[in-house]
XYZ file of C-alpha atoms in Angstrom:
557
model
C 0.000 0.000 0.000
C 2.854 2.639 1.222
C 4.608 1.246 -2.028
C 1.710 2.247 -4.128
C 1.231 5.338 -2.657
C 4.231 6.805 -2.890
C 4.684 5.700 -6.377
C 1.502 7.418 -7.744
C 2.403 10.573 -6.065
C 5.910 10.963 -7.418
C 4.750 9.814 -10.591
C 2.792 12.891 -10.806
C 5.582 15.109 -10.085
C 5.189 16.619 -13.575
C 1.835 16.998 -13.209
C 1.923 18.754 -10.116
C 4.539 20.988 -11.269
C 2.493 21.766 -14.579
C -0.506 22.363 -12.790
C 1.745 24.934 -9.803
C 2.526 27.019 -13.308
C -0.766 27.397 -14.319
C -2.310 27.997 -10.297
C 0.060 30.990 -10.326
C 0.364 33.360 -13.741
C 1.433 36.513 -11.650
C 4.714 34.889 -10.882
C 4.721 32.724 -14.226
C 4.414 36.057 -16.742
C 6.862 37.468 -13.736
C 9.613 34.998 -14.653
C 9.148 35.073 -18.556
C 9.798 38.721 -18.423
C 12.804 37.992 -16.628
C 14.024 35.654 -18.543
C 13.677 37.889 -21.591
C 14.913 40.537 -19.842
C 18.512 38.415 -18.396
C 18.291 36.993 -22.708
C 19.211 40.832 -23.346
C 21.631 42.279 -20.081
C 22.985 38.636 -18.750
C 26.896 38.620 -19.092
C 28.610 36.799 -20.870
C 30.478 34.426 -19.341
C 33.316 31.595 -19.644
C 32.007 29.174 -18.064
C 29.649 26.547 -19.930
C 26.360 26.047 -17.874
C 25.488 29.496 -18.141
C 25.242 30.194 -21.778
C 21.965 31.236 -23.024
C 20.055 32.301 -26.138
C 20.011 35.974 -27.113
C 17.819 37.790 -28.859
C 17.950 38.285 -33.100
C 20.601 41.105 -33.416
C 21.702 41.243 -29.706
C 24.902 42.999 -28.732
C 25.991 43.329 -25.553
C 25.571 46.962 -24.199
C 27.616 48.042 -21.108
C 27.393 51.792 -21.671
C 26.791 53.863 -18.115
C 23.105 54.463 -19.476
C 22.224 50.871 -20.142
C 23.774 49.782 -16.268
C 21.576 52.286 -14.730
C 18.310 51.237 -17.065
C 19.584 47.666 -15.522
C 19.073 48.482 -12.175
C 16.062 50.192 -12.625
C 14.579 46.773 -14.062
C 15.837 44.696 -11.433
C 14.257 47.379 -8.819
C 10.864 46.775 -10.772
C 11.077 43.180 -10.706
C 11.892 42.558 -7.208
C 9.208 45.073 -6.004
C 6.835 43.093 -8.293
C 7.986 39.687 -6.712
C 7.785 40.667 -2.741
C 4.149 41.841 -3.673
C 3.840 38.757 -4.362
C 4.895 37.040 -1.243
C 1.286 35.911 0.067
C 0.649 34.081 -3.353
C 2.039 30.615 -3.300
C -0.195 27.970 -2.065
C 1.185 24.543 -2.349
C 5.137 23.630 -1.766
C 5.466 23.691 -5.703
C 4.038 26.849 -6.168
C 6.442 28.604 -3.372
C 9.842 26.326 -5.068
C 8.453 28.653 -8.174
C 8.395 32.209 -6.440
C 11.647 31.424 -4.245
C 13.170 30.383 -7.765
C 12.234 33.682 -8.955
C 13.499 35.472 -5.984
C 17.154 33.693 -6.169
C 17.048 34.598 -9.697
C 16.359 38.074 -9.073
C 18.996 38.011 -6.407
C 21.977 36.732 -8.899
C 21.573 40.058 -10.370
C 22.127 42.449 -7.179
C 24.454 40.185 -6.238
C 26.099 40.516 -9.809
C 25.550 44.457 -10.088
C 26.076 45.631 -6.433
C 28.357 43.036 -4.942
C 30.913 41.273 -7.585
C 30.436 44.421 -9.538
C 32.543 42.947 -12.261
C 31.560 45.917 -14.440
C 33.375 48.012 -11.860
C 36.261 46.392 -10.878
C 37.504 43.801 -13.013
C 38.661 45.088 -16.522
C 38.870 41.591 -17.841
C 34.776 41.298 -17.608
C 34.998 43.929 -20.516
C 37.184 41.807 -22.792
C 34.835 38.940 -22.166
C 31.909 40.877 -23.165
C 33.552 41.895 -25.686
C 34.329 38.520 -27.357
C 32.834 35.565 -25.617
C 29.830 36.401 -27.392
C 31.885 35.905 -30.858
C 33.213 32.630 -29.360
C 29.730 31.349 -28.503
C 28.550 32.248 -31.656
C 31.397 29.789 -33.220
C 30.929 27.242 -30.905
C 28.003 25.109 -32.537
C 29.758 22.558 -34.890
C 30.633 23.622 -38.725
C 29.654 23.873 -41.487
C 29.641 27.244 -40.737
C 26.336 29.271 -42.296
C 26.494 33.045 -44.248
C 24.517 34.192 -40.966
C 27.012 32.885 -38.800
C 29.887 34.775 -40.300
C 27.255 37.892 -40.608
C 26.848 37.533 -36.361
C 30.515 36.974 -35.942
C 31.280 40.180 -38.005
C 28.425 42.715 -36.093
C 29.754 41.303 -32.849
C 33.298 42.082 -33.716
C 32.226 45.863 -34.626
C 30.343 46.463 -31.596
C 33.450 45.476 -29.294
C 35.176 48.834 -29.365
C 31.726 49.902 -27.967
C 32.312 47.489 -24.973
C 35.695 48.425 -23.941
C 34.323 52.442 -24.644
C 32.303 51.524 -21.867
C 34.685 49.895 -19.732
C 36.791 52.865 -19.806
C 33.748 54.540 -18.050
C 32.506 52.270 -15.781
C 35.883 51.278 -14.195
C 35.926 53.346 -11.570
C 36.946 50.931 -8.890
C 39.782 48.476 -10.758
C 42.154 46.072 -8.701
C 45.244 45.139 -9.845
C 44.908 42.000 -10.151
C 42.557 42.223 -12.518
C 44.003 44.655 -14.358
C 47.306 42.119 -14.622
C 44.907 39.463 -15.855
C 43.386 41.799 -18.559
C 46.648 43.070 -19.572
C 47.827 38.966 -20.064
C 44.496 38.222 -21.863
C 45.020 41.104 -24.510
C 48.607 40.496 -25.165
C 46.845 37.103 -26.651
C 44.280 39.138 -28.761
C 45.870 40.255 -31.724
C 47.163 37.081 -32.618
C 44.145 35.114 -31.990
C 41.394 36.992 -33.726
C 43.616 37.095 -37.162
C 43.935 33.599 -36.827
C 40.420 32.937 -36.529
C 39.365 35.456 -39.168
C 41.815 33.223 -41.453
C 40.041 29.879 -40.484
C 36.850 31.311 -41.206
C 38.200 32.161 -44.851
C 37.024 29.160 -46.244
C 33.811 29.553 -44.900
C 32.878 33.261 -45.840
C 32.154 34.649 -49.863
C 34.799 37.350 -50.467
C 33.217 40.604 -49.356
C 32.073 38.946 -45.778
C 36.380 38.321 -45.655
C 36.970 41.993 -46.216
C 34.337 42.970 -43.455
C 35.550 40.509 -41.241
C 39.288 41.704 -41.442
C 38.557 44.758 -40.998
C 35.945 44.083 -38.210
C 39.368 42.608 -36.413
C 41.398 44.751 -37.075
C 39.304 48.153 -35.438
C 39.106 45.356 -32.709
C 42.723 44.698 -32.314
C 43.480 48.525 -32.412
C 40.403 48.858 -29.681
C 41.647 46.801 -27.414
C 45.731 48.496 -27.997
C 43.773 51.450 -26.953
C 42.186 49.670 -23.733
C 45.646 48.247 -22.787
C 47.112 51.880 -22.883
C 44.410 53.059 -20.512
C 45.088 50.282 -18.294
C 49.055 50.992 -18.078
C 48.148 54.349 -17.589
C 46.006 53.646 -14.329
C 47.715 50.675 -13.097
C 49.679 52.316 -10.454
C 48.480 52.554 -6.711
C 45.620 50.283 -7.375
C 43.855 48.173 -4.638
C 45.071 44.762 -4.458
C 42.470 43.521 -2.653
C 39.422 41.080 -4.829
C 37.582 40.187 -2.012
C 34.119 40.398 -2.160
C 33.854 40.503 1.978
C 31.916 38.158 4.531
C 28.546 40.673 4.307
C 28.442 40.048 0.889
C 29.315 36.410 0.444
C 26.721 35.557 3.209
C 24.381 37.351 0.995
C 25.104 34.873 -1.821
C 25.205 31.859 0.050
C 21.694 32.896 1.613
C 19.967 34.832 -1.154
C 21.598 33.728 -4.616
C 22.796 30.128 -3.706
C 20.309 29.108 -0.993
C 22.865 27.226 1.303
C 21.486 26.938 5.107
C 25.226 27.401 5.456
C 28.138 30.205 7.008
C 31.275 30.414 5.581
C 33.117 28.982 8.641
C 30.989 25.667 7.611
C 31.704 25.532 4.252
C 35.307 25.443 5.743
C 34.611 22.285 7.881
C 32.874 20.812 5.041
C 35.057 21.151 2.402
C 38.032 20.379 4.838
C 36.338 16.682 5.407
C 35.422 15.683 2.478
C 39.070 16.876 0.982
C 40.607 13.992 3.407
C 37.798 11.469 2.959
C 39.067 11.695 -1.111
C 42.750 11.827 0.279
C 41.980 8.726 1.992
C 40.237 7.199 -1.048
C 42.502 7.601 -3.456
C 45.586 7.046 -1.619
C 43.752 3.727 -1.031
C 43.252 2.667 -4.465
C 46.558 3.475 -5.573
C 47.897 0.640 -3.157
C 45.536 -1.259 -4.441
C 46.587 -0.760 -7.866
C 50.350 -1.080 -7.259
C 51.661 -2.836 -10.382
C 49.252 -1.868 -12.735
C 50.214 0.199 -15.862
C 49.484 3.955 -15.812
C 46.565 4.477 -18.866
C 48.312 5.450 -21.820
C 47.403 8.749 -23.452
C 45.584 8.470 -26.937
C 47.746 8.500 -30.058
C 45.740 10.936 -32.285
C 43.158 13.255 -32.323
C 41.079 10.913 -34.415
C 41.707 7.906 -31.950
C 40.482 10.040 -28.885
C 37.846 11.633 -30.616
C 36.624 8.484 -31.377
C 36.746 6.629 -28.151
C 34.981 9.216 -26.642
C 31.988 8.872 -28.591
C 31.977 4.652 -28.727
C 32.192 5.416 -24.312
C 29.271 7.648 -24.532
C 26.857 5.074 -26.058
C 28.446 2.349 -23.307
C 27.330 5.018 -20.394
C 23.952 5.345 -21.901
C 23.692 1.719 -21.697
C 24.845 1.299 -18.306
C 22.700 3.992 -17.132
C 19.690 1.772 -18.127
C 20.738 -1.524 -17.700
C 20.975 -0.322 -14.145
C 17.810 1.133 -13.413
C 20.331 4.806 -12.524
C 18.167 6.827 -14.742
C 15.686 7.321 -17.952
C 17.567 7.593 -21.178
C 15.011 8.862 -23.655
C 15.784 8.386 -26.963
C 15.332 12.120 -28.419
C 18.381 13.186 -25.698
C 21.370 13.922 -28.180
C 24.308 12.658 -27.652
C 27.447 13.992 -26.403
C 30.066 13.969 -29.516
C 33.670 14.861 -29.721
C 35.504 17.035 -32.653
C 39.121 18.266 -33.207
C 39.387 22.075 -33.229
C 38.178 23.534 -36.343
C 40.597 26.105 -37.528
C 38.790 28.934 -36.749
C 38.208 27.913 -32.841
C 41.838 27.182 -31.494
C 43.026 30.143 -31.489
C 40.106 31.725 -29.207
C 39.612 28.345 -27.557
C 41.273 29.848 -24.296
C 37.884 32.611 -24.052
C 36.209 29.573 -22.636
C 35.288 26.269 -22.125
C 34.944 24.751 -25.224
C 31.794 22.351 -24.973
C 29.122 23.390 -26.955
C 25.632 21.829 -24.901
C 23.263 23.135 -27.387
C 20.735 25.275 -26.089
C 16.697 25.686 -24.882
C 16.198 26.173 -28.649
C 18.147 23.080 -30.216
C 16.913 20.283 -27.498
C 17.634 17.091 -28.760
C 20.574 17.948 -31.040
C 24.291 16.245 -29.884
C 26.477 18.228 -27.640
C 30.035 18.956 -29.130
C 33.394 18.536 -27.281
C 36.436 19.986 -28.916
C 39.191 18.882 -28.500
C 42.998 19.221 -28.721
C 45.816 16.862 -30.462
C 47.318 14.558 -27.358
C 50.062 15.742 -25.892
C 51.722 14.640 -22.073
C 52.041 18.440 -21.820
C 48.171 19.282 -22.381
C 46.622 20.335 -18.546
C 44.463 18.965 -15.869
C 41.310 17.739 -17.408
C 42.594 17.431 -21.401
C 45.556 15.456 -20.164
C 42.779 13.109 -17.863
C 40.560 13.015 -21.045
C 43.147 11.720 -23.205
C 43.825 8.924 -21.188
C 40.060 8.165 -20.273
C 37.229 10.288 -21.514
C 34.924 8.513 -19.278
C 35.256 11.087 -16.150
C 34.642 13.808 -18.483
C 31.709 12.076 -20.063
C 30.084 11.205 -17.403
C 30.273 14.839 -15.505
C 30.197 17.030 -19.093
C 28.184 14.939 -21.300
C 25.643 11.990 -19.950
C 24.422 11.831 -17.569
C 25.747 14.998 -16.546
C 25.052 18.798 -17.489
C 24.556 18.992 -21.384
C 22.179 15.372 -20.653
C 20.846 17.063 -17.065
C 20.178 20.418 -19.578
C 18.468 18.577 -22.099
C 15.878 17.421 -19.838
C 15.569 20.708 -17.545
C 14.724 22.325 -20.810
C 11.736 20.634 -21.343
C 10.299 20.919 -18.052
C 6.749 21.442 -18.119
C 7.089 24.553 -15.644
C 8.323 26.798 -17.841
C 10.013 29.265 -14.756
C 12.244 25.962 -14.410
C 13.515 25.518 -18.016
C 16.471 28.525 -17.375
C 19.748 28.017 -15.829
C 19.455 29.502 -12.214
C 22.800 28.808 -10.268
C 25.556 26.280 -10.678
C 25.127 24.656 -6.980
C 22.144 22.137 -8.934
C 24.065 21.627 -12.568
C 27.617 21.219 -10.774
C 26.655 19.787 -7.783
C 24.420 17.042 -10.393
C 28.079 16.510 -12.319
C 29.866 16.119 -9.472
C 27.281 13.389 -7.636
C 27.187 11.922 -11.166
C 31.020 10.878 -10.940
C 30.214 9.324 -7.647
C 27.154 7.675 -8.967
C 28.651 5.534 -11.811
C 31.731 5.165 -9.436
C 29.525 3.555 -6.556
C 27.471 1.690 -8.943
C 30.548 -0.502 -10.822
C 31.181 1.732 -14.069
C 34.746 1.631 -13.389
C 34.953 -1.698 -11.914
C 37.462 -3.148 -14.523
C 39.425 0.616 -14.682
C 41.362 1.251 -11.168
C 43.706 3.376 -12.856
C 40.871 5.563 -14.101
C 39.369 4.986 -10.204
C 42.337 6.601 -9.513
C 41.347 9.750 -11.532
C 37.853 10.055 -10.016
C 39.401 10.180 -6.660
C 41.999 13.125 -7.244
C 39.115 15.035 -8.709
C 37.181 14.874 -6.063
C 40.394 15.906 -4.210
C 39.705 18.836 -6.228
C 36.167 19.957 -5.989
C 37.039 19.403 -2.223
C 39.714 22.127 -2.385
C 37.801 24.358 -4.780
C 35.743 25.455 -1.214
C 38.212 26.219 0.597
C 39.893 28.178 -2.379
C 36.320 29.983 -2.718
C 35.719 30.553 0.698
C 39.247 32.417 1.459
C 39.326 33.958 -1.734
C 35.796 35.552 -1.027
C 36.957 36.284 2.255
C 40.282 38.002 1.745
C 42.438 34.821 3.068
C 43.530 34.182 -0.034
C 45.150 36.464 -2.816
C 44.658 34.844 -6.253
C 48.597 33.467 -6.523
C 48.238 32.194 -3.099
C 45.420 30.588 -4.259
C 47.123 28.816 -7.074
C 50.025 27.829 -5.101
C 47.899 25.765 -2.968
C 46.005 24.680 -5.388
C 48.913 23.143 -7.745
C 50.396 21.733 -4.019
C 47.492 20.181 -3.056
C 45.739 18.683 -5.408
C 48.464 18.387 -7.236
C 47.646 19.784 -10.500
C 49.921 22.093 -13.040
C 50.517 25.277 -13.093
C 48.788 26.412 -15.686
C 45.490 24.846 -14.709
C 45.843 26.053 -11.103
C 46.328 29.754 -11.959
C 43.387 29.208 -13.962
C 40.951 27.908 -11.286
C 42.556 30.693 -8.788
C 41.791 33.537 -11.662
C 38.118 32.509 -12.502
C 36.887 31.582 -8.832
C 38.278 34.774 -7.353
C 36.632 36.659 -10.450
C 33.377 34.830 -9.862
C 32.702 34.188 -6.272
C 30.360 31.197 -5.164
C 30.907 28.958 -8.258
C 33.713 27.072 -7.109
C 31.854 25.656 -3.896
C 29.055 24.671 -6.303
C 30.407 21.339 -6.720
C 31.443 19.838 -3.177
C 28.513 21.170 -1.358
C 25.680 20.616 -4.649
C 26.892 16.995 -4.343
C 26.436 16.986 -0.578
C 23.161 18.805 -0.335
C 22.276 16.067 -2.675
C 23.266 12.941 -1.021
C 21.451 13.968 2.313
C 18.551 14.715 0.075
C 18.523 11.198 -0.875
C 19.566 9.868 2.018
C 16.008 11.196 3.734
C 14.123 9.988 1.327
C 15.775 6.781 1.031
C 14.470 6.994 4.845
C 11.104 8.505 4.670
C 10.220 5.875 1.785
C 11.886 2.973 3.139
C 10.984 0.347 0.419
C 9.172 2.004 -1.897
C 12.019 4.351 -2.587
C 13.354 3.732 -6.029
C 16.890 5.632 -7.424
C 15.388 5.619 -10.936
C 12.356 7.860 -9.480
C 14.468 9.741 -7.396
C 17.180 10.300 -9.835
C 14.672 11.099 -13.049
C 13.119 13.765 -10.422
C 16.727 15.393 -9.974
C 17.576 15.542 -13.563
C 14.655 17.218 -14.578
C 14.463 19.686 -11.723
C 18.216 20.165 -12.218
C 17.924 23.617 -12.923
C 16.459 24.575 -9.354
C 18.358 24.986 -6.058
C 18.576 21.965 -4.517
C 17.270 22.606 -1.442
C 13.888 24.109 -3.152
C 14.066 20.572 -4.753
C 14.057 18.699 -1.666
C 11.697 20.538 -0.061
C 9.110 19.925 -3.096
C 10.482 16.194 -3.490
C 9.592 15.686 0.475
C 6.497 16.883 0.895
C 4.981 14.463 -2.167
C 5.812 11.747 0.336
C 4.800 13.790 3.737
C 2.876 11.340 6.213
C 2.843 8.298 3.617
């Protein structure tokens, strides 16, 4: 009977949420007008999870006129939403407005607290040309209109740095010395590209776009003189503070959390994967270290062949639904037109809320024992990468979120659900035998969760003003141990972009005690399937506004 109960009512999950969008239209027409406002005034980003679709024509605008038009909007909206605080009648309806309100809170938190647009004068040279990069992301062949966005987008970027020059009115060194670094690389880069997209472009569209890079390239000569010039006597100091990084954890992220906890947390679950891994290296004492792929064409091709083999192994053991309209996650060389920019971001293209069911693209490089981090683990297994990049992880958990029948929860909200979703996904297929025959590759999954461990701690101080950015780096390359390169990396976007690099660790662990109480409050009715098919979909929403919804389905049963 309990069995049956609680089967029909999580069954009907979709319904209820379906039915919580249509009980509520204030907050519904609310959210879409968010959402099509954060299409148009969202930055751009280099990170993967938060890429979305912009309007026909879009270019990003940064000028002082369009910030302060932004925060009248965002004053509209949340006046609109606390007016609507008495509203919500069921659990699923209130997961909808607090959605809402979280949403609405990334962007103070954005505007007033990071105030990236202030401070850091790399933002401008990602605003500047992440959008090109995203628009050359998709896989080739590449279309007239393509070539037509790329172009406009490459014209409007002396607009954006114009209006960095204004708005930076509160720069930190360190940033500064990280925007300096990342335009030494621009000339260079954007002729290259304009050259691989020769072949793709009729002759007049390769005039425009040379030209288009080369007012770019003199723009941003222009931005690195005003730089120099204003370099001297700066702040060194990126810290966002404690008031304001309690504000995220509370508002934005929705962690029932301090900062001193995260500590603790992190700190724990660091050792617990020290222990781990140091473990099953004993363990594997004597077995050879996983060579790395020969060519391009051989990793390439592995990768794909290991994606079908998850698929399988996801429903072979009743983990999760595998519909067949889900794309698949694919892997490409580098066209010629994408290496050179390749370092604006990450270079996975997931598709998007308007190409669901398409395959996700992975490019990659050629193998090399000198490639970083995650390339170098790649080319020796893909499978980590699949399993946390492609399926079941965020393009697969994005796939599904996007067709959510609540249309407030189709939109990426905050990286604590997506990462935390990649990062339990590892531990998933690790618990449930996917690596059984592959300790070596074991042996991987362990040191990155050595990682994500660290990345709070990182977060934490670097929010906090414990850690300066090279310190950061320093401990990460010691501790993890990782190279370099990578490490300055990490330490350069999580100090940029406070509150992502926690997402991981405590997403994962928010999620496991989520299961673990329903595990509990089901007993044996509860089935991982159900729960897991539950997660994916919501996978876009806070998890603790997940739980909360999940629980109460199964409240007195």
């Amino acid at each position: 009977m309990l069995r049956s109960a609680i089967a029909g009512i999580i069954a009907c999950a979709t319904m209820l949420a379906a039915q919580a969008a249509a009980a509520q239209p204030a907050i519904q027409n609310l959210g879409a007008e968010f959402w099509a406002w954060r299409a148009v005034t969202q930055p751009a980003s280099s990170d993967d999870i938060p890429r979305i679709v912009r309007p026909a024509k879009w270019v990003p605008d940064w000028s002082p006129a369009s910030i302060a038009a932004q925060r009248a909007t965002l004053a509209a909206f949340e006046a609109r939403w606390q007016a609507l605080a008495g509203s919500p009648r069921t659990v699923s309806e209130r997961v909808d407005y607090r959605l809402v309100g979280s949403a609405l809170a990334r962007v103070r938190w954005e505007i007033d607290h990071v105030a990236a647009w202030r401070r850091q004068p790399h933002f401008y040279t990602a605003q500047a040309l992440n959008p090109v990069f995203e628009v050359l992301l998709p896989p080739p062949p590449l279309s007239r209109e393509r070539i037509e966005e790329v172009i406009r987008l490459l014209e409007n970027a002396p607009a954006v740095l114009v209006a960095g020059r204004a708005n930076l009115t509160d720069m930190r060194g360190p940033f500064v010395d990280i925007a300096l670094a990342q335009i030494a690389e621009i000339p260079p880069s954007l002729r290259a590209m304009a050259t691989g997209l020769g072949p793709y472009a009729d002759a007049g569209q390769r005039r425009r776009l040379k030209s288009a890079v080369e007012r770019s390239v003199g723009a941003f000569a222009g931005y690195r003189s005003f730089l120099e010039a204003h370099r001297a006597g700066l702040p060194t100091t990126t810290a966002v503070g404690r008031e304001s990084y309690r504000y995220f954890l509370g508002s934005v992220a929705l962690y029932p959390y301090s900062p001193e906890e995260l500590l603790v947390m992190g700190r724990q679950e660091w050792a617990r994967s020290v222990l781990f891994e140091t473990i099953e290296r004993n363990r594997n004492t004597g077995q050879p270290e996983l060579p790395i792929g020969s060519t391009i064409g051989e990793v390439t091709a592995r990768l794909d062949a290991e994606e079908l083999k998850v698929r399988r192994f996801l429903t072979e053991h009743n983990l999760l639904s595998v519909p067949e309209w889900a794309g698949h996650y694919n892997a490409r060389a580098f066209p010629a037109y994408l290496a050179p920019i390749g370092w604006l971001g990450r270079t996975f293209d997931f598709t998007s809320i308007a190409r669901v069911g398409q395959n996700a693209t992975v490019y990659l490089p050629d193998p090399s024992p000198t490639l970083g981090y995650f390339n170098l683990s790649l080319m020796r297994d893909p499978r980590p990468v699949i399993v946390h990049e492609g399926v079941p992880g965020h393009f697969f958990q994005l796939t599904l979120g996007w067709k959510h029948p609540d249309p407030l929860r189709r939109h990426y909200y905050d990286s604590g659900a997506n990462e935390g979703t990649g990062f339990y996904a590892e531990e998933m297929m690790l618990q449930a035998g996917f690596w059984a025959d592959a300790p070596r590759t074991r042996e991987i999954i362990y040191n990155f969760a050595r990682l994500r461990a660290l990345r709070v701690e990182v977060d934490v101080k670097l929010a906090m003003g414990e850690f300066t950015i090279a310190q950061a780096a320093d401990y990460l390359e010691r501790m993890v141990p990782m190279d370099r390169a990578t490490a300055r990396e990490e330490a350069t976007f999580f100090a940029a972009a406070p509150g992502q690099a926690i997402s991981y660790q405590i997403g994962k662990m928010q999620t496991t005690e989520f299961l673990a109480e329903a595990r509990v409050r089901e007993g044996k009715s509860f089935d991982i399937k159900r729960f897991h098919d539950y997660l994916w979909q919501n996978g876009n929403v806070p998890i603790a506004l997940q739980k909360e919804e999940y629980l109460s389905m199964t409240a007195g049963k």
